PDB file of C-alpha atoms in Angstrom:
ATOM      1  CA  ARG A 201       0.000   0.000   0.000  1.00 38.00           C
ATOM      2  CA  GLY A 202       3.017   2.256  -0.095  1.00 38.00           C
ATOM      3  CA  ALA A 203       2.109   4.293  -3.148  1.00 36.00           C
ATOM      4  CA  LEU A 204      -0.944   6.557  -3.184  1.00 35.00           C
ATOM      5  CA  CYS A 205      -3.602   5.957  -5.869  1.00 39.00           C
ATOM      6  CA  VAL A 206      -4.374   8.707  -8.335  1.00 34.00           C
ATOM      7  CA  VAL A 207      -7.739   9.127  -9.929  1.00 37.00           C
ATOM      8  CA  ARG A 208      -7.742  10.973 -13.234  1.00 40.00           C
ATOM      9  CA  ALA A 209     -11.414  11.774 -12.940  1.00 40.00           C
ATOM     10  CA  MET A 210     -10.707  13.730  -9.752  1.00 39.00           C
ATOM     11  CA  ASN A 211      -8.180  16.044 -11.339  1.00 41.00           C
ATOM     12  CA  ASN A 212      -5.407  13.694 -10.292  1.00 41.00           C
ATOM     13  CA  ALA A 213      -6.064  14.278  -6.614  1.00 40.00           C
ATOM     14  CA  PRO A 214      -4.239  11.681  -4.490  1.00 39.00           C
ATOM     15  CA  LEU A 215      -6.552   9.339  -2.672  1.00 38.00           C
ATOM     16  CA  CYS A 216      -5.845   8.310   0.865  1.00 40.00           C
ATOM     17  CA  LEU A 217      -5.843   4.899   2.499  1.00 39.00           C
ATOM     18  CA  PRO A 218      -9.651   4.462   2.674  1.00 39.00           C
ATOM     19  CA  MET A 219      -9.792   4.323  -1.145  1.00 37.00           C
ATOM     20  CA  SER A 220      -7.285   1.487  -1.385  1.00 41.00           C
ATOM     21  CA  ARG A 221      -9.216  -0.378   1.295  1.00 43.00           C
ATOM     22  CA  ALA A 222     -12.432   0.151  -0.669  1.00 40.00           C
ATOM     23  CA  VAL A 223     -10.864  -1.335  -3.795  1.00 38.00           C
ATOM     24  CA  GLN A 224      -9.594  -4.337  -1.820  1.00 43.00           C
ATOM     25  CA  ARG A 225     -13.108  -4.932  -0.480  1.00 43.00           C
ATOM     26  CA  VAL A 226     -14.484  -4.810  -4.025  1.00 38.00           C
ATOM     27  CA  LEU A 227     -11.930  -7.368  -5.207  1.00 37.00           C
ATOM     28  CA  ALA A 228     -12.856  -9.636  -2.301  1.00 43.00           C
ATOM     29  CA  ALA A 229     -16.442  -9.803  -3.672  1.00 42.00           C
ATOM     30  CA  PRO A 230     -18.259 -11.273  -0.662  1.00 43.00           C
ATOM     31  CA  THR A 231     -20.837 -13.895  -1.576  1.00 44.00           C
ATOM     32  CA  GLU A 232     -23.562 -12.629   0.714  1.00 45.00           C
ATOM     33  CA  PRO A 233     -24.423  -9.558   2.793  1.00 47.00           C
ATOM     34  CA  GLU A 234     -23.269  -9.519   6.382  1.00 47.00           C
ATOM     35  CA  GLY A 235     -25.435  -7.137   8.359  1.00 46.00           C
ATOM     36  CA  THR A 236     -25.702  -3.455   7.552  1.00 48.00           C
ATOM     37  CA  LEU A 237     -23.102  -0.766   7.111  1.00 47.00           C
ATOM     38  CA  ALA A 238     -24.727   1.791   9.387  1.00 48.00           C
ATOM     39  CA  GLU A 239     -23.035   0.554  12.553  1.00 52.00           C
ATOM     40  CA  THR A 240     -19.456   0.869  11.297  1.00 60.00           C
ATOM     41  CA  ARG A 241     -19.486   3.245   8.319  1.00 67.00           C
ATOM     42  CA  ILE A 242     -17.407   6.398   8.599  1.00 81.00           C
ATOM     43  CA  SER A 243     -18.443   8.925   5.991  1.00 85.00           C
ATOM     44  CA  ALA A 244     -15.826  10.376   3.652  1.00 84.00           C
ATOM     45  CA  LEU A 245     -17.996  13.469   3.153  1.00 88.00           C
ATOM     46  CA  LYS A 246     -16.018  15.838   5.371  1.00 87.00           C
ATOM     47  CA  ARG A 247     -17.422  19.252   6.188  1.00 85.00           C
ATOM     48  CA  GLU A 248     -13.953  20.767   6.291  1.00 83.00           C
ATOM     49  CA  ALA A 249     -13.391  19.739   2.660  1.00 83.00           C
ATOM     50  CA  ILE A 250     -16.378  21.668   1.293  1.00 86.00           C
ATOM     51  CA  ASP A 251     -14.184  24.638   0.353  1.00 86.00           C
ATOM     52  CA  VAL A 252     -11.499  22.443  -1.252  1.00 88.00           C
ATOM     53  CA  PRO A 253     -13.123  21.081  -4.411  1.00 87.00           C
ATOM     54  CA  ASN A 254     -10.634  18.322  -5.233  1.00 88.00           C
ATOM     55  CA  LEU A 255     -10.843  16.940  -1.673  1.00 92.00           C
ATOM     56  CA  ALA A 256     -14.638  17.203  -1.600  1.00 91.00           C
ATOM     57  CA  ILE A 257     -14.967  15.421  -4.940  1.00 92.00           C
ATOM     58  CA  ALA A 258     -12.491  12.764  -3.795  1.00 92.00           C
ATOM     59  CA  GLY A 259     -14.592  12.145  -0.694  1.00 92.00           C
ATOM     60  CA  ALA A 260     -17.792  11.911  -2.727  1.00 93.00           C
ATOM     61  CA  THR A 261     -16.131   9.421  -5.055  1.00 93.00           C
ATOM     62  CA  ARG A 262     -15.089   7.249  -2.113  1.00 93.00           C
ATOM     63  CA  GLU A 263     -18.675   7.271  -0.865  1.00 94.00           C
ATOM     64  CA  LEU A 264     -19.869   6.372  -4.355  1.00 95.00           C
ATOM     65  CA  ILE A 265     -17.531   3.378  -4.397  1.00 94.00           C
ATOM     66  CA  GLY A 266     -19.010   2.399  -1.034  1.00 94.00           C
ATOM     67  CA  MET A 267     -22.466   2.520  -2.617  1.00 95.00           C
ATOM     68  CA  GLY A 268     -21.212   0.299  -5.418  1.00 95.00           C
ATOM     69  CA  GLU A 269     -19.849  -2.194  -2.901  1.00 95.00           C
ATOM     70  CA  THR A 270     -23.237  -2.299  -1.192  1.00 96.00           C
ATOM     71  CA  VAL A 271     -24.965  -2.901  -4.520  1.00 97.00           C
ATOM     72  CA  GLN A 272     -22.492  -5.687  -5.198  1.00 96.00           C
ATOM     73  CA  ARG A 273     -23.292  -7.299  -1.848  1.00 96.00           C
ATOM     74  CA  MET A 274     -26.999  -7.080  -2.647  1.00 97.00           C
ATOM     75  CA  LEU A 275     -26.731  -8.454  -6.178  1.00 97.00           C
ATOM     76  CA  THR A 276     -24.235 -11.276  -5.563  1.00 97.00           C
ATOM     77  CA  PRO A 277     -26.571 -13.685  -3.695  1.00 97.00           C
ATOM     78  CA  VAL A 278     -29.661 -13.159  -5.889  1.00 97.00           C
ATOM     79  CA  MET A 279     -29.488 -16.467  -7.788  1.00 96.00           C
ATOM     80  CA  ASP A 280     -28.764 -18.339  -4.551  1.00 96.00           C
ATOM     81  CA  LEU A 281     -31.891 -16.729  -3.132  1.00 97.00           C
ATOM     82  CA  TYR A 282     -33.869 -17.791  -6.195  1.00 96.00           C
ATOM     83  CA  GLU A 283     -32.759 -21.342  -5.443  1.00 94.00           C
ATOM     84  CA  SER A 284     -33.095 -21.411  -1.651  1.00 93.00           C
ATOM     85  CA  GLY A 285     -35.790 -18.792  -1.048  1.00 90.00           C
ATOM     86  CA  SER A 286     -34.265 -18.228   2.405  1.00 94.00           C
ATOM     87  CA  PRO A 287     -36.473 -15.639   4.179  1.00 95.00           C
ATOM     88  CA  ALA A 288     -33.629 -14.659   6.525  1.00 96.00           C
ATOM     89  CA  ARG A 289     -31.149 -14.017   3.735  1.00 95.00           C
ATOM     90  CA  ILE A 290     -33.728 -12.163   1.664  1.00 96.00           C
ATOM     91  CA  ALA A 291     -34.495  -9.918   4.649  1.00 95.00           C
ATOM     92  CA  GLN A 292     -30.777  -9.413   5.266  1.00 95.00           C
ATOM     93  CA  THR A 293     -30.236  -8.344   1.659  1.00 95.00           C
ATOM     94  CA  ARG A 294     -33.236  -6.015   1.759  1.00 95.00           C
ATOM     95  CA  ALA A 295     -31.871  -4.315   4.873  1.00 94.00           C
ATOM     96  CA  LEU A 296     -28.846  -3.099   2.914  1.00 95.00           C
ATOM     97  CA  ASP A 297     -31.082  -0.947   0.733  1.00 95.00           C
ATOM     98  CA  ASP A 298     -31.856   1.433   3.610  1.00 93.00           C
ATOM     99  CA  GLU A 299     -28.180   2.292   3.936  1.00 91.00           C
ATOM    100  CA  LEU A 300     -27.882   2.656   0.171  1.00 94.00           C
ATOM    101  CA  ASP A 301     -30.729   5.191   0.161  1.00 94.00           C
ATOM    102  CA  LYS A 302     -29.153   7.102   3.047  1.00 94.00           C
ATOM    103  CA  VAL A 303     -25.724   7.388   1.427  1.00 94.00           C
ATOM    104  CA  GLN A 304     -27.228   8.401  -1.913  1.00 95.00           C
ATOM    105  CA  ALA A 305     -29.100  11.270  -0.239  1.00 95.00           C
ATOM    106  CA  GLU A 306     -25.949  12.344   1.629  1.00 95.00           C
ATOM    107  CA  ILE A 307     -23.891  12.409  -1.568  1.00 95.00           C
ATOM    108  CA  LYS A 308     -26.500  14.496  -3.406  1.00 94.00           C
ATOM    109  CA  LEU A 309     -26.788  17.074  -0.624  1.00 94.00           C
ATOM    110  CA  TYR A 310     -23.014  17.274  -0.154  1.00 93.00           C
ATOM    111  CA  LEU A 311     -22.279  17.765  -3.848  1.00 93.00           C
ATOM    112  CA  ALA A 312     -25.063  20.343  -4.146  1.00 91.00           C
ATOM    113  CA  GLU A 313     -23.325  22.351  -1.427  1.00 91.00           C
ATOM    114  CA  VAL A 314     -19.938  21.922  -3.091  1.00 90.00           C
ATOM    115  CA  ALA A 315     -21.387  23.064  -6.418  1.00 87.00           C
ATOM    116  CA  ARG A 316     -22.585  26.312  -4.821  1.00 86.00           C
ATOM    117  CA  LYS A 317     -18.967  27.301  -4.301  1.00 82.00           C
ATOM    118  CA  ARG A 318     -16.908  29.047  -6.950  1.00 79.00           C
ATOM    119  CA  LEU A 319     -15.854  26.070  -9.020  1.00 82.00           C
ATOM    120  CA  ASP A 320     -14.321  25.789 -12.450  1.00 87.00           C
ATOM    121  CA  PRO A 321     -16.523  24.126 -15.112  1.00 88.00           C
ATOM    122  CA  THR A 322     -14.664  20.811 -14.826  1.00 89.00           C
ATOM    123  CA  ASP A 323     -15.443  20.516 -11.116  1.00 90.00           C
ATOM    124  CA  VAL A 324     -19.064  21.526 -11.645  1.00 89.00           C
ATOM    125  CA  GLN A 325     -19.411  18.836 -14.294  1.00 90.00           C
ATOM    126  CA  ARG A 326     -17.803  16.250 -12.030  1.00 91.00           C
ATOM    127  CA  CYS A 327     -20.244  17.081  -9.218  1.00 91.00           C
ATOM    128  CA  PHE A 328     -23.111  16.642 -11.661  1.00 92.00           C
ATOM    129  CA  GLU A 329     -21.748  13.293 -12.887  1.00 94.00           C
ATOM    130  CA  LEU A 330     -21.194  11.890  -9.400  1.00 95.00           C
ATOM    131  CA  THR A 331     -24.720  12.871  -8.398  1.00 95.00           C
ATOM    132  CA  GLY A 332     -26.073  11.034 -11.431  1.00 95.00           C
ATOM    133  CA  HIS A 333     -23.970   7.959 -10.613  1.00 95.00           C
ATOM    134  CA  ALA A 334     -25.325   7.907  -7.059  1.00 96.00           C
ATOM    135  CA  ILE A 335     -28.892   8.062  -8.364  1.00 96.00           C
ATOM    136  CA  SER A 336     -28.170   5.202 -10.792  1.00 96.00           C
ATOM    137  CA  LEU A 337     -26.713   2.968  -8.076  1.00 96.00           C
ATOM    138  CA  GLU A 338     -29.650   3.701  -5.771  1.00 96.00           C
ATOM    139  CA  HIS A 339     -32.000   2.731  -8.593  1.00 97.00           C
ATOM    140  CA  VAL A 340     -30.122  -0.552  -9.011  1.00 97.00           C
ATOM    141  CA  GLY A 341     -30.696  -1.225  -5.308  1.00 97.00           C
ATOM    142  CA  ASP A 342     -34.414  -0.594  -5.784  1.00 97.00           C
ATOM    143  CA  ILE A 343     -34.585  -3.077  -8.668  1.00 97.00           C
ATOM    144  CA  ILE A 344     -32.854  -5.732  -6.579  1.00 97.00           C
ATOM    145  CA  VAL A 345     -35.092  -5.216  -3.549  1.00 96.00           C
ATOM    146  CA  LYS A 346     -38.459  -4.456  -5.133  1.00 96.00           C
ATOM    147  CA  ASP A 347     -38.212  -6.701  -8.166  1.00 97.00           C
ATOM    148  CA  LEU A 348     -35.600  -9.473  -8.023  1.00 97.00           C
ATOM    149  CA  LEU A 349     -36.082 -10.370  -4.356  1.00 97.00           C
ATOM    150  CA  SER A 350     -39.850 -10.266  -4.801  1.00 96.00           C
ATOM    151  CA  LEU A 351     -39.505 -12.686  -7.707  1.00 96.00           C
ATOM    152  CA  ALA A 352     -37.346 -14.962  -5.533  1.00 96.00           C
ATOM    153  CA  GLU A 353     -40.136 -14.997  -2.940  1.00 96.00           C
ATOM    154  CA  LYS A 354     -42.771 -15.683  -5.574  1.00 94.00           C
ATOM    155  CA  LYS A 355     -40.746 -18.599  -6.946  1.00 93.00           C
ATOM    156  CA  ARG A 356     -40.387 -19.991  -3.415  1.00 94.00           C
ATOM    157  CA  ASP A 357     -44.015 -19.513  -2.417  1.00 94.00           C
ATOM    158  CA  ARG A 358     -45.354 -21.087  -5.604  1.00 90.00           C
ATOM    159  CA  ARG A 359     -42.717 -23.854  -5.520  1.00 92.00           C
ATOM    160  CA  LEU A 360     -41.735 -23.178  -9.103  1.00 88.00           C
ATOM    161  CA  ARG A 361     -38.734 -24.562 -10.957  1.00 88.00           C
ATOM    162  CA  PHE A 362     -36.788 -23.323 -13.945  1.00 88.00           C
ATOM    163  CA  THR A 363     -35.769 -25.697 -16.696  1.00 86.00           C
ATOM    164  CA  PRO A 364     -32.032 -26.603 -16.600  1.00 87.00           C
ATOM    165  CA  ASP A 365     -31.445 -24.505 -19.726  1.00 87.00           C
ATOM    166  CA  GLY A 366     -33.434 -21.604 -18.321  1.00 87.00           C
ATOM    167  CA  TRP A 367     -31.481 -21.700 -15.071  1.00 91.00           C
ATOM    168  CA  ARG A 368     -28.149 -21.674 -16.947  1.00 91.00           C
ATOM    169  CA  GLU A 369     -29.250 -18.675 -18.978  1.00 90.00           C
ATOM    170  CA  LEU A 370     -30.279 -16.702 -15.893  1.00 93.00           C
ATOM    171  CA  THR A 371     -27.119 -17.528 -13.949  1.00 93.00           C
ATOM    172  CA  ASP A 372     -24.997 -16.537 -16.951  1.00 92.00           C
ATOM    173  CA  LEU A 373     -26.753 -13.172 -17.199  1.00 92.00           C
ATOM    174  CA  HIS A 374     -26.344 -12.683 -13.454  1.00 95.00           C
ATOM    175  CA  GLN A 375     -22.603 -13.352 -13.615  1.00 94.00           C
ATOM    176  CA  ARG A 376     -22.151 -10.998 -16.555  1.00 93.00           C
ATOM    177  CA  VAL A 377     -23.968  -8.174 -14.783  1.00 95.00           C
ATOM    178  CA  LEU A 378     -21.841  -8.749 -11.675  1.00 95.00           C
ATOM    179  CA  ALA A 379     -18.671  -8.680 -13.769  1.00 94.00           C
ATOM    180  CA  ASN A 380     -19.732  -5.406 -15.363  1.00 94.00           C
ATOM    181  CA  LEU A 381     -20.466  -3.915 -11.942  1.00 95.00           C
ATOM    182  CA  HIS A 382     -17.002  -4.972 -10.795  1.00 94.00           C
ATOM    183  CA  LEU A 383     -15.433  -3.291 -13.836  1.00 93.00           C
ATOM    184  CA  THR A 384     -17.422  -0.149 -13.115  1.00 94.00           C
ATOM    185  CA  LEU A 385     -16.148   0.091  -9.545  1.00 93.00           C
ATOM    186  CA  ASN A 386     -12.616  -0.268 -10.888  1.00 92.00           C
ATOM    187  CA  LEU A 387     -13.412   2.479 -13.392  1.00 92.00           C
ATOM    188  CA  LEU A 388     -14.357   4.893 -10.617  1.00 90.00           C
ATOM    189  CA  VAL A 389     -10.821   4.454  -9.298  1.00 88.00           C
ATOM    190  CA  SER A 390      -8.859   4.375 -12.543  1.00 87.00           C
ATOM    191  CA  GLY A 391     -10.835   6.520 -14.978  1.00 87.00           C
ATOM    192  CA  ASP A 392      -9.447   4.216 -17.675  1.00 89.00           C
ATOM    193  CA  ARG A 393     -10.925   4.789 -21.132  1.00 91.00           C
ATOM    194  CA  GLU A 394     -10.468   1.189 -22.296  1.00 92.00           C
ATOM    195  CA  THR A 395     -12.342  -0.076 -19.239  1.00 91.00           C
ATOM    196  CA  ALA A 396     -15.134   2.416 -19.975  1.00 91.00           C
ATOM    197  CA  ARG A 397     -15.333   1.173 -23.565  1.00 91.00           C
ATOM    198  CA  GLN A 398     -15.436  -2.447 -22.397  1.00 90.00           C
ATOM    199  CA  ILE A 399     -18.331  -1.682 -20.030  1.00 90.00           C
ATOM    200  CA  VAL A 400     -20.453  -0.027 -22.718  1.00 89.00           C
ATOM    201  CA  GLU A 401     -19.671  -2.709 -25.297  1.00 87.00           C
ATOM    202  CA  GLU A 402     -20.658  -5.378 -22.768  1.00 86.00           C
ATOM    203  CA  LYS A 403     -23.985  -3.600 -22.427  1.00 84.00           C
ATOM    204  CA  ASP A 404     -24.595  -4.271 -26.114  1.00 80.00           C
ATOM    205  CA  ARG A 405     -23.600  -7.933 -25.763  1.00 83.00           C
ATOM    206  CA  LEU A 406     -25.841  -8.423 -22.754  1.00 81.00           C
ATOM    207  CA  ARG A 407     -28.783  -6.929 -24.632  1.00 80.00           C
ATOM    208  CA  GLN A 408     -28.305  -9.605 -27.297  1.00 76.00           C
ATOM    209  CA  LEU A 409     -28.066 -12.311 -24.629  1.00 79.00           C
ATOM    210  CA  GLU A 410     -31.359 -11.080 -23.209  1.00 77.00           C
ATOM    211  CA  ARG A 411     -33.002 -11.398 -26.624  1.00 79.00           C
ATOM    212  CA  ASP A 412     -31.533 -14.867 -27.146  1.00 78.00           C
ATOM    213  CA  SER A 413     -32.692 -16.045 -23.723  1.00 76.00           C
ATOM    214  CA  SER A 414     -36.199 -14.734 -24.355  1.00 76.00           C
ATOM    215  CA  SER A 415     -36.316 -16.507 -27.727  1.00 77.00           C
ATOM    216  CA  ARG A 416     -35.124 -19.798 -26.269  1.00 76.00           C
ATOM    217  CA  HIS A 417     -37.597 -19.498 -23.426  1.00 73.00           C
ATOM    218  CA  LEU A 418     -40.469 -18.978 -25.867  1.00 78.00           C
ATOM    219  CA  ALA A 419     -39.279 -22.037 -27.802  1.00 79.00           C
ATOM    220  CA  ARG A 420     -39.468 -24.083 -24.603  1.00 78.00           C
ATOM    221  CA  LEU A 421     -43.013 -22.807 -24.082  1.00 73.00           C
ATOM    222  CA  ARG A 422     -43.977 -23.960 -27.583  1.00 73.00           C
ATOM    223  CA  GLU A 423     -42.522 -27.385 -26.789  1.00 72.00           C
ATOM    224  CA  GLY A 424     -44.879 -27.588 -23.814  1.00 70.00           C
ATOM    225  CA  SER A 425     -42.281 -27.693 -21.021  1.00 71.00           C
ATOM    226  CA  ILE A 426     -44.289 -27.584 -17.772  1.00 76.00           C
ATOM    227  CA  ASP A 427     -41.465 -25.965 -15.804  1.00 71.00           C
ATOM    228  CA  ALA A 428     -40.986 -23.338 -18.513  1.00 70.00           C
ATOM    229  CA  ILE A 429     -44.719 -22.580 -18.597  1.00 76.00           C
ATOM    230  CA  GLU A 430     -45.071 -22.252 -14.833  1.00 79.00           C
ATOM    231  CA  SER A 431     -41.911 -20.158 -14.379  1.00 78.00           C
ATOM    232  CA  SER A 432     -42.348 -18.093 -17.551  1.00 82.00           C
ATOM    233  CA  GLU A 433     -43.273 -14.800 -15.883  1.00 85.00           C
ATOM    234  CA  ILE A 434     -40.382 -14.991 -13.426  1.00 90.00           C
ATOM    235  CA  HIS A 435     -37.880 -15.965 -16.116  1.00 89.00           C
ATOM    236  CA  LEU A 436     -38.802 -13.125 -18.468  1.00 88.00           C
ATOM    237  CA  GLU A 437     -39.026 -10.550 -15.673  1.00 92.00           C
ATOM    238  CA  THR A 438     -35.637 -11.600 -14.308  1.00 94.00           C
ATOM    239  CA  ILE A 439     -33.797 -11.135 -17.591  1.00 91.00           C
ATOM    240  CA  ARG A 440     -35.511  -7.779 -18.057  1.00 91.00           C
ATOM    241  CA  HIS A 441     -34.360  -6.592 -14.643  1.00 95.00           C
ATOM    242  CA  TYR A 442     -30.791  -7.764 -15.264  1.00 95.00           C
ATOM    243  CA  LYS A 443     -30.789  -5.763 -18.484  1.00 92.00           C
ATOM    244  CA  GLN A 444     -32.038  -2.687 -16.588  1.00 93.00           C
ATOM    245  CA  ILE A 445     -29.358  -3.062 -13.928  1.00 96.00           C
ATOM    246  CA  ASN A 446     -26.610  -3.468 -16.493  1.00 93.00           C
ATOM    247  CA  SER A 447     -27.793  -0.393 -18.393  1.00 93.00           C
ATOM    248  CA  LEU A 448     -27.763   1.716 -15.229  1.00 94.00           C
ATOM    249  CA  VAL A 449     -24.279   0.498 -14.325  1.00 94.00           C
ATOM    250  CA  ALA A 450     -23.018   1.264 -17.828  1.00 93.00           C
ATOM    251  CA  THR A 451     -24.044   4.930 -17.551  1.00 93.00           C
ATOM    252  CA  ILE A 452     -21.116   5.447 -15.174  1.00 93.00           C
ATOM    253  CA  ALA A 453     -18.765   4.881 -18.125  1.00 92.00           C
ATOM    254  CA  TYR A 454     -20.392   7.482 -20.384  1.00 92.00           C
ATOM    255  CA  PRO A 455     -18.651  10.652 -19.121  1.00 90.00           C
ATOM    256  CA  ILE A 456     -15.203   9.191 -19.795  1.00 89.00           C
ATOM    257  CA  LEU A 457     -16.119   8.164 -23.335  1.00 88.00           C
ATOM    258  CA  ARG A 458     -17.917  11.439 -23.963  1.00 85.00           C
ATOM    259  CA  GLU A 459     -14.810  13.345 -22.913  1.00 80.00           C
ATOM    260  CA  SER A 460     -12.733  11.429 -25.465  1.00 71.00           C
ATOM    261  CA  GLY A 461     -15.363  11.921 -28.187  1.00 72.00           C
ATOM    262  CA  GLU A 462     -16.210   8.236 -28.494  1.00 70.00           C
ATOM    263  CA  LEU A 463     -19.880   8.780 -27.713  1.00 64.00           C
ATOM    264  CA  LEU A 464     -20.125  11.179 -30.629  1.00 51.00           C
ATOM    265  CA  ASP A 465     -18.608   9.329 -33.551  1.00 43.00           C
ATOM    266  CA  SER A 466     -18.861   5.620 -32.907  1.00 44.00           C
ATOM    267  CA  ARG A 467     -21.279   2.752 -32.451  1.00 47.00           C
ATOM    268  CA  LEU A 468     -21.089   3.464 -28.718  1.00 50.00           C
ATOM    269  CA  SER A 469     -23.119   6.635 -29.167  1.00 46.00           C
ATOM    270  CA  THR A 470     -26.143   4.601 -30.248  1.00 48.00           C
ATOM    271  CA  THR A 471     -25.710   2.230 -27.309  1.00 46.00           C
ATOM    272  CA  ALA A 472     -25.503   5.139 -24.874  1.00 44.00           C
ATOM    273  CA  ALA A 473     -28.569   6.827 -26.284  1.00 43.00           C
ATOM    274  CA  GLU A 474     -30.600   3.652 -25.812  1.00 47.00           C
TER     275      GLU A 474
END
């Protein structure tokens, strides 16, 4: 940990030890939530940094990475919960959303105060982008809690089963969305253009996977598969929600590609607009 990280997107402001710890926690990728963050979380949104834009933006970025970690903890166990339907684990995952909402609100209010200072246009734009990223991550949390976990409960309560092929398709989509989320958290640290491009291109690939899965599912319905018929609503809703989550995650890459002009003159511009 000797060398300090540098984040291009924060005007090359050096990040302190909490950032490196955040990245290490992301790489660890825990398989299930363990309680809530409220008891131990120390906010990086320091009042004394309000008048120092690069420090304030660095703190907001660290909090945003914390939000991303929470989303990762919520999303990781979803397919296990589809399989087990564990009420305790579903409740534990839902509890994380309260902290996600709280941090999102704190980031928005903090950056609004920072933006009221005399900032150069680059810092104003960065405050706007970080606020948008926080809103996107909070929306992802809502989709997990209100939609995916509700579908897991419905599958459990109705004692439904997916076909083996349907289950493989859903778990593959789940893993791809998780991988893209992981890349996005790395992007918040590195600001790397190639990583940003990879994230947006993966959005296009996942959209095709969603179409393919829907087509195969409909084929199974035509063949009269009982499991496919009974689980049809949950299957189709699940792939739709994974597509939504992936699209929201991908928006975090747009500012970097827009800055380099890639959202203006390439196939990525169409993907971003969608």
